[in-house]
Every structure is written in C-alpha cells, then in structure tokens.
Tab-separated table of C-alpha atoms and ligand atoms in Angstrom:
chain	number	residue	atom	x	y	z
A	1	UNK	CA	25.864	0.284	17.509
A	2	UNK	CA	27.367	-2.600	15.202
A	3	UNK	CA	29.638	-3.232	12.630
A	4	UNK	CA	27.035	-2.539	9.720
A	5	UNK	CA	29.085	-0.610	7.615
A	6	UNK	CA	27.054	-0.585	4.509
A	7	UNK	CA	23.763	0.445	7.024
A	8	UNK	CA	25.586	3.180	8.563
A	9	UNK	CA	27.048	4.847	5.410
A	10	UNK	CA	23.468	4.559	3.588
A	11	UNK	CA	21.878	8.412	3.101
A	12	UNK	CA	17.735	8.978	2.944
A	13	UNK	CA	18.405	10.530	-0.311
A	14	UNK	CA	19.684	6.970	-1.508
A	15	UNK	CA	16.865	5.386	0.325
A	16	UNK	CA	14.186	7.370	-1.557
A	17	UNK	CA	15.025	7.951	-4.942
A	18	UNK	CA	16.324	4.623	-6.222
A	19	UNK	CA	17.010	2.307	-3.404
A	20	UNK	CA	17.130	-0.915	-5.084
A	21	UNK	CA	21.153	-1.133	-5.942
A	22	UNK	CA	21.926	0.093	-1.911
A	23	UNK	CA	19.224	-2.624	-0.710
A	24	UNK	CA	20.850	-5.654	-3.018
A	25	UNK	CA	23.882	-4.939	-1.922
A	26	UNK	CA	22.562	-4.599	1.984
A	27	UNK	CA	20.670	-8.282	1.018
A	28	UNK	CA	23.782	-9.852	0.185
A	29	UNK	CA	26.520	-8.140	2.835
A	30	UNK	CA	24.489	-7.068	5.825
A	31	UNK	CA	20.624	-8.572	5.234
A	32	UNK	CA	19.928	-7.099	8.914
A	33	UNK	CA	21.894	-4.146	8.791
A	34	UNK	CA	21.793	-1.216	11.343
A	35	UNK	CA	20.683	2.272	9.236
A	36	UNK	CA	21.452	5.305	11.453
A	37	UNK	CA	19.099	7.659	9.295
A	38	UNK	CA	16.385	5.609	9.822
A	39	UNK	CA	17.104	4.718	13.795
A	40	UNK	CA	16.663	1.113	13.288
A	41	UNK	CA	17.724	-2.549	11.915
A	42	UNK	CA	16.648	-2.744	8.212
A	43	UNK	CA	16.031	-6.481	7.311
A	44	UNK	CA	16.258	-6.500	3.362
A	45	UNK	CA	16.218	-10.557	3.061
A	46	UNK	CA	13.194	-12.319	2.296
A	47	UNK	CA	13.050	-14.923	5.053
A	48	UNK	CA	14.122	-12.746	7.281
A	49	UNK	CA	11.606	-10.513	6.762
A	50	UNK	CA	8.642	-13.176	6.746
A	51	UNK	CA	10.220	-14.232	10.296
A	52	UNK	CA	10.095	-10.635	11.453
A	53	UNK	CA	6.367	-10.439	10.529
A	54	UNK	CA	5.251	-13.890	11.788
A	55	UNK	CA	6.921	-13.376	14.847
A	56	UNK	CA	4.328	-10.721	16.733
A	57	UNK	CA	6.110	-11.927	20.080
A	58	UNK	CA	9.387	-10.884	19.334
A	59	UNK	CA	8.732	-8.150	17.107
A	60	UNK	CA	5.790	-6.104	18.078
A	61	UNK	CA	3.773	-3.333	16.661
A	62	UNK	CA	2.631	-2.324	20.206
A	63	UNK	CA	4.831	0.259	21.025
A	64	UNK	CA	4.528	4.216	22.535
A	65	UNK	CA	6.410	5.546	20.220
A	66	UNK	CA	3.992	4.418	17.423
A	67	UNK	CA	2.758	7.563	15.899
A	68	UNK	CA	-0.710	6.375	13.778
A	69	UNK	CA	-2.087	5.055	17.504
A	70	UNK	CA	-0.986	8.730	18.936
A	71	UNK	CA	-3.756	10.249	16.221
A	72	UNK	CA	-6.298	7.445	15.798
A	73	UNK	CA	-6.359	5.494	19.303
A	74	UNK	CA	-5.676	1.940	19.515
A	75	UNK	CA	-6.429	-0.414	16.435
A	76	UNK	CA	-5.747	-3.358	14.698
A	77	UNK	CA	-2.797	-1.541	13.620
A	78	UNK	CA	-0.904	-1.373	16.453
A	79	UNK	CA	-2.129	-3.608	18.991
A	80	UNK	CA	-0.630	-7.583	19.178
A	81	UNK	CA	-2.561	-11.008	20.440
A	82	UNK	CA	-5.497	-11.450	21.348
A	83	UNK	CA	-6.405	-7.496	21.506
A	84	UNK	CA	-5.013	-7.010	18.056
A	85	UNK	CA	-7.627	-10.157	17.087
A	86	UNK	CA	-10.544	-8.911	18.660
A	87	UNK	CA	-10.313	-5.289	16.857
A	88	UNK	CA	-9.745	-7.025	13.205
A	89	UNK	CA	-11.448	-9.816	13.062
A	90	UNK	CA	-15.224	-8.028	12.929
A	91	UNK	CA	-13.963	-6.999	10.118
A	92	UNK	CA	-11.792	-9.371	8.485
A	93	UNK	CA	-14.929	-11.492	7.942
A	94	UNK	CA	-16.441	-9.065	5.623
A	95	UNK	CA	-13.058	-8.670	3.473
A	96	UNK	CA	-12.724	-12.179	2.313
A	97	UNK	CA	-12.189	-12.534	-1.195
A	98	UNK	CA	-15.867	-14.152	-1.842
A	99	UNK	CA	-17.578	-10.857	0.147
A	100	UNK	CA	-15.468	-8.381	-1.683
A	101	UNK	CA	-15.905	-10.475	-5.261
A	102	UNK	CA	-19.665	-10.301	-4.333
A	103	UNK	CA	-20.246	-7.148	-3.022
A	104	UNK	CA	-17.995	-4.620	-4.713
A	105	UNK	CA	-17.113	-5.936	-8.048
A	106	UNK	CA	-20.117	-3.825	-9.878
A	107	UNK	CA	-19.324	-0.860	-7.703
A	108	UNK	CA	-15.864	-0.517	-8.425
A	109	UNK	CA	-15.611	-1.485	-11.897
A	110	UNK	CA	-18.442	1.244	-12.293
A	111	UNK	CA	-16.641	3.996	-10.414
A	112	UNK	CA	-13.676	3.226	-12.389
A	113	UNK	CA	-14.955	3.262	-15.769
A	114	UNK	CA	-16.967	6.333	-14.950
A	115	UNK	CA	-13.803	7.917	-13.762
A	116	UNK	CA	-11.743	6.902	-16.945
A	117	UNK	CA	-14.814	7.376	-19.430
A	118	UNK	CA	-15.259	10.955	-18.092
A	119	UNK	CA	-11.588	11.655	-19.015
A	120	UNK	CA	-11.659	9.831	-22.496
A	121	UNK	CA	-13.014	13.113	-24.716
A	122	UNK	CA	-9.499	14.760	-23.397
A	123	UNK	CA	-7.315	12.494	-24.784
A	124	UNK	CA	-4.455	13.292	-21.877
A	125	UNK	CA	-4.783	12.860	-18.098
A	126	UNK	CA	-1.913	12.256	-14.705
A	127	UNK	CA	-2.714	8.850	-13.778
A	128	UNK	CA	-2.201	9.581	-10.041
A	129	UNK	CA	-4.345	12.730	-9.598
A	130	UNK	CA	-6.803	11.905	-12.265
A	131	UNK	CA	-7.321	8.157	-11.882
A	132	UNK	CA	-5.793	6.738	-9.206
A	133	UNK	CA	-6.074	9.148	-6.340
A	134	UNK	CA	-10.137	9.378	-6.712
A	135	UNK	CA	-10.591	5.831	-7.458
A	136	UNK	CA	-8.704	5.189	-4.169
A	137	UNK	CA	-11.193	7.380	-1.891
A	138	UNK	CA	-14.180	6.296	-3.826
A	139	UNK	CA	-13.245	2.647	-2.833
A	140	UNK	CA	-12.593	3.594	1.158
A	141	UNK	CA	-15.490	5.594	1.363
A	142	UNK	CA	-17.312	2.477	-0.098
A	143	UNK	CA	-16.487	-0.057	2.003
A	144	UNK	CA	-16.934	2.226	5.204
A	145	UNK	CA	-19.653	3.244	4.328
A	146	UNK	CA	-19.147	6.802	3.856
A	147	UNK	CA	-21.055	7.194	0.356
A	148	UNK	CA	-23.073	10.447	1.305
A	149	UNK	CA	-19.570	12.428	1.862
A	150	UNK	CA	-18.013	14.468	-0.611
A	151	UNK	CA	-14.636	12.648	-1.533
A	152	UNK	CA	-12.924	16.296	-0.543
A	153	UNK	CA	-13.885	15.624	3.023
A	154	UNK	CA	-13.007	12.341	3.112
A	155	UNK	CA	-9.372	13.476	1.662
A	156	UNK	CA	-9.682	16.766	4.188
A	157	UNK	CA	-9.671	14.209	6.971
A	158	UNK	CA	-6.966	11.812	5.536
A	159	UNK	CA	-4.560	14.320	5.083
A	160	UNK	CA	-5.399	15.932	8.862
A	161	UNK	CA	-4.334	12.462	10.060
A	162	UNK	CA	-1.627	11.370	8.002
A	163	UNK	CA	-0.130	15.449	8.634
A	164	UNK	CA	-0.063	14.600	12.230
A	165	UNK	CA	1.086	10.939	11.864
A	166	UNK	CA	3.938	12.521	10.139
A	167	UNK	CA	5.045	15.571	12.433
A	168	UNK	CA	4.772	12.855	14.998
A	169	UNK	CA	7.217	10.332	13.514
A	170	UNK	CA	9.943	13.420	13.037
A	171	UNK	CA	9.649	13.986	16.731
A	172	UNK	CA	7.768	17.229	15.675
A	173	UNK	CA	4.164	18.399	18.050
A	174	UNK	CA	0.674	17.113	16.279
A	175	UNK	CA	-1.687	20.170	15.365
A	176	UNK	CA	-4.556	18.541	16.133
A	177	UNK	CA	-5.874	18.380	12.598
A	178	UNK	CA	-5.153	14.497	12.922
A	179	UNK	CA	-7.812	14.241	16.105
A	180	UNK	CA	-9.839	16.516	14.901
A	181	UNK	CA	-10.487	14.290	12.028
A	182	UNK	CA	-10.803	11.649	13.643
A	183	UNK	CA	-13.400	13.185	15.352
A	184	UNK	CA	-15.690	14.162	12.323
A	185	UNK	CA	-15.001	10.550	10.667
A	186	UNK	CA	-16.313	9.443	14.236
A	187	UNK	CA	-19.641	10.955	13.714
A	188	UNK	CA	-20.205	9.906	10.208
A	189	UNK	CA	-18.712	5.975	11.731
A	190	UNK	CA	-21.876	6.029	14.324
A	191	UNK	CA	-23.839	7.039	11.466
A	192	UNK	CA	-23.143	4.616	9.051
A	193	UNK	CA	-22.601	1.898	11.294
A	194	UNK	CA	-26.273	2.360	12.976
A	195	UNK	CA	-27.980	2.515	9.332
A	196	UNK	CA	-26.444	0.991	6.595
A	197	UNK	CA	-25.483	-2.783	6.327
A	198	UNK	CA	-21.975	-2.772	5.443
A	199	UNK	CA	-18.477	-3.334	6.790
A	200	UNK	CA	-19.095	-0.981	9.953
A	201	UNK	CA	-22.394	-1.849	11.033
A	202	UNK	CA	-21.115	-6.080	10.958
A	203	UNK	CA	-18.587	-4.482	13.454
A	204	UNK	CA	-20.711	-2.680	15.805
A	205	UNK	CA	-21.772	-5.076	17.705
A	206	UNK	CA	-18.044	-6.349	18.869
A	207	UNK	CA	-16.161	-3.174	19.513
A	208	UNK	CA	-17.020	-0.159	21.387
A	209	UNK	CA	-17.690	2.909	19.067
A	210	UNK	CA	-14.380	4.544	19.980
A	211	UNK	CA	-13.113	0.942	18.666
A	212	UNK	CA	-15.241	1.089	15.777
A	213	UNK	CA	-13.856	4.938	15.040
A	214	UNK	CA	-9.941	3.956	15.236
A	215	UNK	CA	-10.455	0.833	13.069
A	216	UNK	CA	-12.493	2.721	10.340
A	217	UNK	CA	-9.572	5.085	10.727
A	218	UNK	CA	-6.775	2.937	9.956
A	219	UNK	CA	-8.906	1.346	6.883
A	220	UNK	CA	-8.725	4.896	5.431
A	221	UNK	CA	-5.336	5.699	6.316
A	222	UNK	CA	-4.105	2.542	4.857
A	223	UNK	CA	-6.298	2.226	1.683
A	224	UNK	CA	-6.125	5.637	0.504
A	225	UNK	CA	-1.877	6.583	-0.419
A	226	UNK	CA	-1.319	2.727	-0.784
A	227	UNK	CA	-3.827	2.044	-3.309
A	228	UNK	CA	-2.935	4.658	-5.399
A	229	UNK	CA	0.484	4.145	-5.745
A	230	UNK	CA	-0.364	0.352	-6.628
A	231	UNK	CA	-2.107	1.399	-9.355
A	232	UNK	CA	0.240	4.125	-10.321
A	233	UNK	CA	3.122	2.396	-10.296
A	234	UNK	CA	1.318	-0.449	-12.239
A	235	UNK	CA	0.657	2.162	-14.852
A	236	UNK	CA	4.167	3.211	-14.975
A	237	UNK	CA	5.682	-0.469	-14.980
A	238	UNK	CA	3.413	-1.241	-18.458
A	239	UNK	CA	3.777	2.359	-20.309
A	240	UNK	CA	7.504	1.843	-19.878
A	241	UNK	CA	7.894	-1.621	-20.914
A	242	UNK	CA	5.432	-1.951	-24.241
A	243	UNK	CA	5.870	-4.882	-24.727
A	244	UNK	CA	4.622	-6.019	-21.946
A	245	UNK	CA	1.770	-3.691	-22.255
A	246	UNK	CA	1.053	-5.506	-25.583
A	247	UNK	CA	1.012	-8.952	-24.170
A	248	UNK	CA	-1.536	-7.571	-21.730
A	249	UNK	CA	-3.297	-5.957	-24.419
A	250	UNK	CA	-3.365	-9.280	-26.254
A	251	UNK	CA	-4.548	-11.575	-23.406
A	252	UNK	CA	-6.489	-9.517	-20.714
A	253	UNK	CA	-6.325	-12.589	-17.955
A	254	UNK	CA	-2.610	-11.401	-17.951
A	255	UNK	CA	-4.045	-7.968	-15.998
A	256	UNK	CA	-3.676	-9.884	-12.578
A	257	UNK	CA	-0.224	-11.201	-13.364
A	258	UNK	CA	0.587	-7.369	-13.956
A	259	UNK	CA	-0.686	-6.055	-11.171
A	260	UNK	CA	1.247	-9.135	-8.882
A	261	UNK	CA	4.914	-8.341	-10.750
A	262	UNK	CA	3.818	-4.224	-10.170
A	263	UNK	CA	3.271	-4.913	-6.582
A	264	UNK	CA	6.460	-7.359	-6.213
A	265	UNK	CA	8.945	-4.570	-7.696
A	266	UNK	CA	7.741	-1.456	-6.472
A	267	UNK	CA	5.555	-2.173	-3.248
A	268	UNK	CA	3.220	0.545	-2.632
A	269	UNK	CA	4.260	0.234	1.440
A	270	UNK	CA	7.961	-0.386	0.806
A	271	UNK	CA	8.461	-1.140	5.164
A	272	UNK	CA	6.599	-2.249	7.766
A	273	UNK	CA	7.831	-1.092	11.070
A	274	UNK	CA	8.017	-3.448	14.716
A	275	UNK	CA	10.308	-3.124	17.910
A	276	UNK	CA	12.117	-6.116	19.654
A	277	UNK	CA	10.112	-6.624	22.632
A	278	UNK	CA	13.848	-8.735	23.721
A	279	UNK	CA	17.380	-8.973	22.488
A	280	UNK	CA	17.708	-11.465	19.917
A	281	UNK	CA	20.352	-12.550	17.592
A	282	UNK	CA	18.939	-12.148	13.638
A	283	UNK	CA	21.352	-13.641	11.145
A	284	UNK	CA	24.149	-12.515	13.332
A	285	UNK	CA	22.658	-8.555	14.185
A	286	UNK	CA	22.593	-7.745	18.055
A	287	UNK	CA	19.089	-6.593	18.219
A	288	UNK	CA	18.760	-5.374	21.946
A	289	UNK	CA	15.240	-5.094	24.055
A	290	UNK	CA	13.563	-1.657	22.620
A	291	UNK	CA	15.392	-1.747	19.143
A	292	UNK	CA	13.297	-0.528	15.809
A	293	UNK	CA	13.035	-3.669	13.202
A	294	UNK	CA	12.417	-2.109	10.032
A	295	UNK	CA	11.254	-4.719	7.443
A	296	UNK	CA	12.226	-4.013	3.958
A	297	UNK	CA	9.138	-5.531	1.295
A	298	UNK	CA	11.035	-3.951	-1.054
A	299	UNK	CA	14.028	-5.256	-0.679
A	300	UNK	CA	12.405	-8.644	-0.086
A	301	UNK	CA	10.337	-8.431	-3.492
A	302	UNK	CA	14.105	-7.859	-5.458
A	303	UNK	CA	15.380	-11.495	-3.325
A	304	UNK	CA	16.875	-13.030	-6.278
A	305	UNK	CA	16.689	-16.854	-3.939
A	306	UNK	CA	12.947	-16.201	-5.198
A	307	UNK	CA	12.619	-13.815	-8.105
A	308	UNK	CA	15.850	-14.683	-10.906
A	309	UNK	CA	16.666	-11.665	-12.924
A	310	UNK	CA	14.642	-9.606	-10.037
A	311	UNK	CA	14.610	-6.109	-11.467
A	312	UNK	CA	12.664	-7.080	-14.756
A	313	UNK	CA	8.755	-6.547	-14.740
A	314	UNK	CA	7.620	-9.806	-16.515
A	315	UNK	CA	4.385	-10.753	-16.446
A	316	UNK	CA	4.882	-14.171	-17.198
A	317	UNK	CA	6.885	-14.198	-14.261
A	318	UNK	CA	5.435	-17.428	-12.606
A	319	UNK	CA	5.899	-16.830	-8.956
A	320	UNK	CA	5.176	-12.992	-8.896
A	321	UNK	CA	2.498	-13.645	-6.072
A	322	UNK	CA	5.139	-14.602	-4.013
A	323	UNK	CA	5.555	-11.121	-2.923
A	324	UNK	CA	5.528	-9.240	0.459
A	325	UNK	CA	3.791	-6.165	-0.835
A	326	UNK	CA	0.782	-6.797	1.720
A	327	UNK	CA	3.051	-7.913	4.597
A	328	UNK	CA	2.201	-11.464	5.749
A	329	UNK	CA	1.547	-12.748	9.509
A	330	UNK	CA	-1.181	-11.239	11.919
A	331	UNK	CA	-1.124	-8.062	10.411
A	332	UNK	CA	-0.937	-8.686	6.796
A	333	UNK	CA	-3.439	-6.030	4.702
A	334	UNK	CA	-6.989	-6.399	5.575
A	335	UNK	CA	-7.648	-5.083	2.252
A	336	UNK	CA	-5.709	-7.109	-0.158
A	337	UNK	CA	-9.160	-8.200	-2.524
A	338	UNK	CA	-10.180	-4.606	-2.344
A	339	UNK	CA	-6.748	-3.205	-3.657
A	340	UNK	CA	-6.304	-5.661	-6.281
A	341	UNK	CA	-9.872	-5.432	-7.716
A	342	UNK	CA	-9.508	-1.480	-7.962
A	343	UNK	CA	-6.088	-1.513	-9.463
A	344	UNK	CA	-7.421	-4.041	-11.866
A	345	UNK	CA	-10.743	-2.415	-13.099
A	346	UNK	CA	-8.472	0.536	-13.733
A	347	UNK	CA	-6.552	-1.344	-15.936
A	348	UNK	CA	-9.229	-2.877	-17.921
A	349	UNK	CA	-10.959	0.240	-17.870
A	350	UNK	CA	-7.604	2.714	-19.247
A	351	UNK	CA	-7.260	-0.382	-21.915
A	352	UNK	CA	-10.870	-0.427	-23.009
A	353	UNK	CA	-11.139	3.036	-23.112
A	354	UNK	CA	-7.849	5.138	-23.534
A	355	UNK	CA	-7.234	3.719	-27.103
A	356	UNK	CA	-3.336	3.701	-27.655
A	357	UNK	CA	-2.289	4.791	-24.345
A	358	UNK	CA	1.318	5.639	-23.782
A	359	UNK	CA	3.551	8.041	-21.805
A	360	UNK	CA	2.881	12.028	-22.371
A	361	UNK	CA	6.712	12.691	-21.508
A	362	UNK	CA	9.309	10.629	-19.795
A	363	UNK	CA	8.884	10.294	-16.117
A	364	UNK	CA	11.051	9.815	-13.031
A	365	UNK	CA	9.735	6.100	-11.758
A	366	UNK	CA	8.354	5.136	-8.280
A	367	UNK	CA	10.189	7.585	-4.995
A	368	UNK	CA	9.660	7.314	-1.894
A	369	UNK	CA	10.939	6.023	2.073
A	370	UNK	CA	7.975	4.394	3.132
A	371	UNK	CA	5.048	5.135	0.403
A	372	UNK	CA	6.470	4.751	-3.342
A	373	UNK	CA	4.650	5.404	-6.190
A	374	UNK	CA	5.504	7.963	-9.424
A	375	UNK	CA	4.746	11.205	-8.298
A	376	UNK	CA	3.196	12.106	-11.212
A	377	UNK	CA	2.086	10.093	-14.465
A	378	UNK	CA	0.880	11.896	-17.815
A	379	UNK	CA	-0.529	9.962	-20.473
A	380	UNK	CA	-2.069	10.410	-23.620
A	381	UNK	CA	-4.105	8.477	-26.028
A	382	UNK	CA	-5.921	8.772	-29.109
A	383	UNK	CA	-9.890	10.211	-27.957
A	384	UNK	CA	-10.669	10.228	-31.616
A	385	UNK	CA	-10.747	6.548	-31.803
A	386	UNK	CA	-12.985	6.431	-28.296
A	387	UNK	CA	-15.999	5.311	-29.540
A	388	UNK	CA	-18.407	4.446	-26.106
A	389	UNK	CA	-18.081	4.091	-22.395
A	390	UNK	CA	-20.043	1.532	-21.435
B	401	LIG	C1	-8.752	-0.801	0.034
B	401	LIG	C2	-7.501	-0.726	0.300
B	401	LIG	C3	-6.847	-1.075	1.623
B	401	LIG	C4	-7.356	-1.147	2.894
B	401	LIG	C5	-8.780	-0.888	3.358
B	401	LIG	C6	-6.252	-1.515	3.762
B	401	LIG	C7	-6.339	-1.672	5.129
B	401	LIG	C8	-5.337	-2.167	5.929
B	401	LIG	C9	-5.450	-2.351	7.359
B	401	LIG	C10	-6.655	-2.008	8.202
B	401	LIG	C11	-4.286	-2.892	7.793
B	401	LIG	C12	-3.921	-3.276	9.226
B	401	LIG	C13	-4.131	-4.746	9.445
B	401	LIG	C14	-3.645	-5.182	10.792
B	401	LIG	O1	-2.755	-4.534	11.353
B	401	LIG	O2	-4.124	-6.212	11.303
B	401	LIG	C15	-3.423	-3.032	6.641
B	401	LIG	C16	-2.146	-3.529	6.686
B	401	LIG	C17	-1.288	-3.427	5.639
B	401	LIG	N1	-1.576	-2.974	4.375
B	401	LIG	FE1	-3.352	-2.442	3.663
B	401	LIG	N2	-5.113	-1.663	3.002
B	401	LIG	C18	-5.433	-1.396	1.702
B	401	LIG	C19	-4.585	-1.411	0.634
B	401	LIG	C20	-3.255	-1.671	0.718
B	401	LIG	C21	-2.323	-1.595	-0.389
B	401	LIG	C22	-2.683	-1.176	-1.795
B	401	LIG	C23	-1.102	-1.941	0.098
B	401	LIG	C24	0.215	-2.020	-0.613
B	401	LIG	C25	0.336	-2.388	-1.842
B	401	LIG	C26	-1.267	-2.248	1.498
B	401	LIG	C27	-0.255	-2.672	2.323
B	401	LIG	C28	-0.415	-3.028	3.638
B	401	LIG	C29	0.659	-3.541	4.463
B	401	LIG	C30	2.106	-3.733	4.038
B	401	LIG	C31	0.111	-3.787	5.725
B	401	LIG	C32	0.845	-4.344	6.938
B	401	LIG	C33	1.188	-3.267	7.944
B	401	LIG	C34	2.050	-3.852	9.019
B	401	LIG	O3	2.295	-5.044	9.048
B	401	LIG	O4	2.563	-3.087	9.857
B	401	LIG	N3	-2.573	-2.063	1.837
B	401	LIG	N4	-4.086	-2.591	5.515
C-alpha cells in the first residue's frame, strides 16, 4: 500500500495495551502512517489531525461501511453538511455550556454524591462499576429524558447496540439486539419528547421521530462508555500520582485542570474514524478515493510541538485544554459540558467524602483500541473518619 514501515509492522496488541511509545515514534517517522491491522491511515500528529476533522469534505463520516448508522439509522453521527446540521443543531442549542450549567448542575452533583455517599459506610469500592459506570447512565438518561427507566434497561439497550455496532465493524452479522433496542428507546423517545420539556421535546419539532430516535441513540451510545472512562481514568491519573492528588486536595479550583490533563493523556475516545471522499496527498501519504483516515486523539494529546514533557499528568500544566479528547470541527462532542460537569462532581464528591482515598492494589492503567479507560479501579479509604453526606 505504501512505504509505512513502522504502520505496517505495528500489532493490535501494541495498539491496546500501551500504545503511547509505538504512536511517538509513528508522530515523529510516519505521522500519517498506513496500519494494516486497523485497514486504514492512522494520523498521530496534532495538526494533522485537526485538518482531518475540519475538513468534512475531504474526510467524511458518511460512509456504508459505517457500522453505528447500520444499528441506529442516520444521525448526526454519520451524516456531513447541511444534513449532518439539521439533525444536531435541535439539539446543540440545549447543550451549551450556560443550559447545561443551569439545568443540570443540582442534578448531577446530587446523583453523584448520592452515589458516592451510599458507598462511604464501606470504606472500599471499583471506581468504574461502582461510580463511574452508574453516574454515566444516570446523566444520559437525564438529559434524554428517560428518568422513569430503570438504569438496567437503559444499559440492556446500550449494550444491544454497541454488541451489534461491534459484530458489525469485525465484518461479523448483527443479532438484532442493536435494532431491537433501538426500537424500545424509540417508544420511550416519543414519550418523553411529547411530555416532558427537555432536550428531546426542543427537538421534536425539527426532525421526524425516526430522526428524533437515531439522535437520542447516538447521545446514549456516545455518553455512556466515554464518560466513564473519563472519569475513570481521571481517578487513576490522581491515585497514582499523590502528589498531584494533594495539590488538588489543597486547592479544589485545580479539579478542572485535572480533569483537562486526564482527558489530554488518556482520551476516553482515543480515534475518530472518516474516509477520503478523494485522493489526497497528507504530509506525503497517498491517500486514494475510499481510503479509512483514522485520527489518532491520542496520539495528538502526547504532540510534544504542544504539550513539553507530554507523558507527565501535571495539573498545572497551562495549556492542557488544548486537547483533542472531544474531537474538534463539525462533529466535535455534543456533550462536552455534560461530561466535564459529571467527571467533576465525582471528584469533588470522592474528595469530600472518601476521606484518604488511595489505590486498594496496584492496577494495570487505561487499555483499549478505540475506548480506553482502566478496566477496573479499587479504592479504599478511611469510612471511620466519614462523618456526613450532605
Ligand atoms: C454526556 C456525555 C456525552 C454525550 C451525550 C455525547 C454525545 C456525543 C454526540 C451526539 C456526538 C456526535 C456529534 C456529531 O457527530 O455531530 C459526540 C461526538 C464525540 N464525542 Fe461525545 N458525548 C458525551 C461524552 C463524551 C466523552 C466523555 C468523550 C471523550 C472523552 C466524548 C468524545 C466524543 C468524540 C471524540 C466525538 C467525535 C466523534 C467523531 O468526530 O467522529 N464524548 N458525542
């Protein structure tokens, strides 16, 4: 295909575990390098990435063989101009950072210091299944709307998409769990949409219902696995560096700064896939007409021409927002203000009330191809010292 040595001799074994030596090295030799594992061109340098992403002519998400618009339909997700404006913006409205500040601060610092001060008599917990995961769901089911379902349907149907989204991206037959899911979150969509006053119902009137279905779709499929490996990984990135847990501890307005360097080194989405809708030359690859363009944002976040010393979680760090962890161009994250305020009032809520946290054994760190996080997290913490929940 090219002369992309490094690309072609990379394994998925390398790519998952710890791909961060394999991807500097790709940054520096071959920045658009052509991975045979992965069937594509893997972009790993920072502005080459952010032209990838701006550039929704050349590098489309609008493609067949797209497997989350096999399952869900078409949606924001994988549609590109005007189409892909008309099925986000009814919603993009309602996700600014002033709606999300106004109308889901109380809810989600509540659900997370109920979930946290539930778990404080124990005086042990696993970040991700305990804290992280249901925190995640509570949030999505929030902002759709979906309140009156139990969080184990809302997961039931998650998982029935994302199981089909995945047999369909290893060339493997959907069961039809995935539609079948989509179905039932249909119903609940209409529902919710015709009664309540949120997210869904501001969308109704632009988008057909089957619109209305695949969007709310897409919001769960993307806020559910992402957000809780943002704020497991953030967990993991301050219990194994204490002393930057203690500057934390000492000055809470360093929480967002946390969260930003946790995001830039370990993105929760560590690619965004488009296909060249042409052939086109990037820093010297042949990209032909057809060709998968996988963008690295974790390679990108690790770009020492814009993070020095880019493998060190500081939270001083000054430019750690400078990340690509929620993509950038048409299709950066809808949910950005959501994700950050849940990953946050977990924070504040673990530090208010799981007194001396730390690390219940030593863990492997953040694995993954596409979704990273630390597949597990125990902590513990003194509960004798918990004194009230508020
Ligand atoms: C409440 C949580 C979240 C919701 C509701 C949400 C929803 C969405 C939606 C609907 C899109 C598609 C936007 C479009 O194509 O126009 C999107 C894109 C994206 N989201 Fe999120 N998201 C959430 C959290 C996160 C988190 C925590 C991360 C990673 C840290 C993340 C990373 C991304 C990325 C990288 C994209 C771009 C996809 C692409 O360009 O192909 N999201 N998100």
């Amino acid at each position: 295909m090219s002369s992309s040595l490094l690309g072609e001799a990379l394994t998925l074994e390398q790519l998952s575990t710890d791909p961060h030596p394999y991807l500097a090295r790709l940054r520096s030799e071959e920045p658009v390098s052509w991975v045979s594992v992965l069937d594509g061109w893997l972009v790993t340098r920072r502005d080459l990435c952010i032209q990838v992403m701006r550039d929704a002519e050349a590098f489309t998400v609008d493609d067949p063989r797209f497997s989350t618009a096999q399952v869900v339909g078409p949606s924001m997700l994988s549609l590109d101009g005007p189409e892909h404006r008309r099925h986000r913006d009814p919603f993009a409205g309602a996700l600014l950072h002033a709606q999300v500040r106004d109308r889901f601060t109380d809810r989600v610092n509540q659900k997370a210091r109920r979930l946290v001060g539930d778990l404080a008599p124990l005086g042990r917990a696993e970040i991700r299944r305990d804290l992280a995961g249901p925190l995640a769901v509570a949030v999505v089911s929030a902002a759709l709307d979906l309140v009156e379902v139990e969080v184990g349907t809302v997961l039931d149907w998650y998982e029935g998409i994302v199981g089909d989204v995945d047999r369909l991206s290893r060339g493997e037959p959907a069961t039809g769990a995935g539609r079948e899911a989509v179905i039932q979150l249909g119903e609940q969509v209409s529902k919710s949409a015709a009664t309540r006053t949120g997210l869904l119902a501001a969308a109704r009137s632009e988008l057909t219902s089957k619109e209305l279905i695949s969007n709310a779709a897409v919001m769960m499929f993307g806020g559910i696995e992402t957000s809780e490996g943002m704020t497991t990984s953030l967990f993991w990135h301050l219990l194994t560096n204490p002393e930057q847990l203690e500057l934390v501890r000492n000055d809470r307005s360093l929480g967002r700064q946390a969260v930003e360097e946790s995001l830039r080194l370990e993105p929760a989405a560590g690619r965004v896939d488009r296909y060249s809708t042409r052939d086109i030359d990037l820093a010297g690859a042949p990209i032909r007409k057809g060709d998968l363009v996988i963008v690295s944002l974790t390679a990108a976040n690790r770009d020492p021409e814009t993070f020095p010393h880019p493998d060190r979680f500081d939270v001083l760090r000054p430019n750690a927002r400078a990340h690509l962890a929620f993509a950038q161009g048409p299709h950066a994250c809808i949910g950005i203000h959501l994700a950050k305020m849940e990953t946050l009032a977990a924070l504040n809520a673990v530090l208010d009330l799981w007194p001396a946290v730390r690390l219940d054994r030593t863990n492997e760190g953040p694995t993954g191809l596409v979704f990273r996080k630390p597949q597990s997290l125990p902590v513990q913490w003194d509960p004798r010292t918990h004194t009230s929940q508020t």
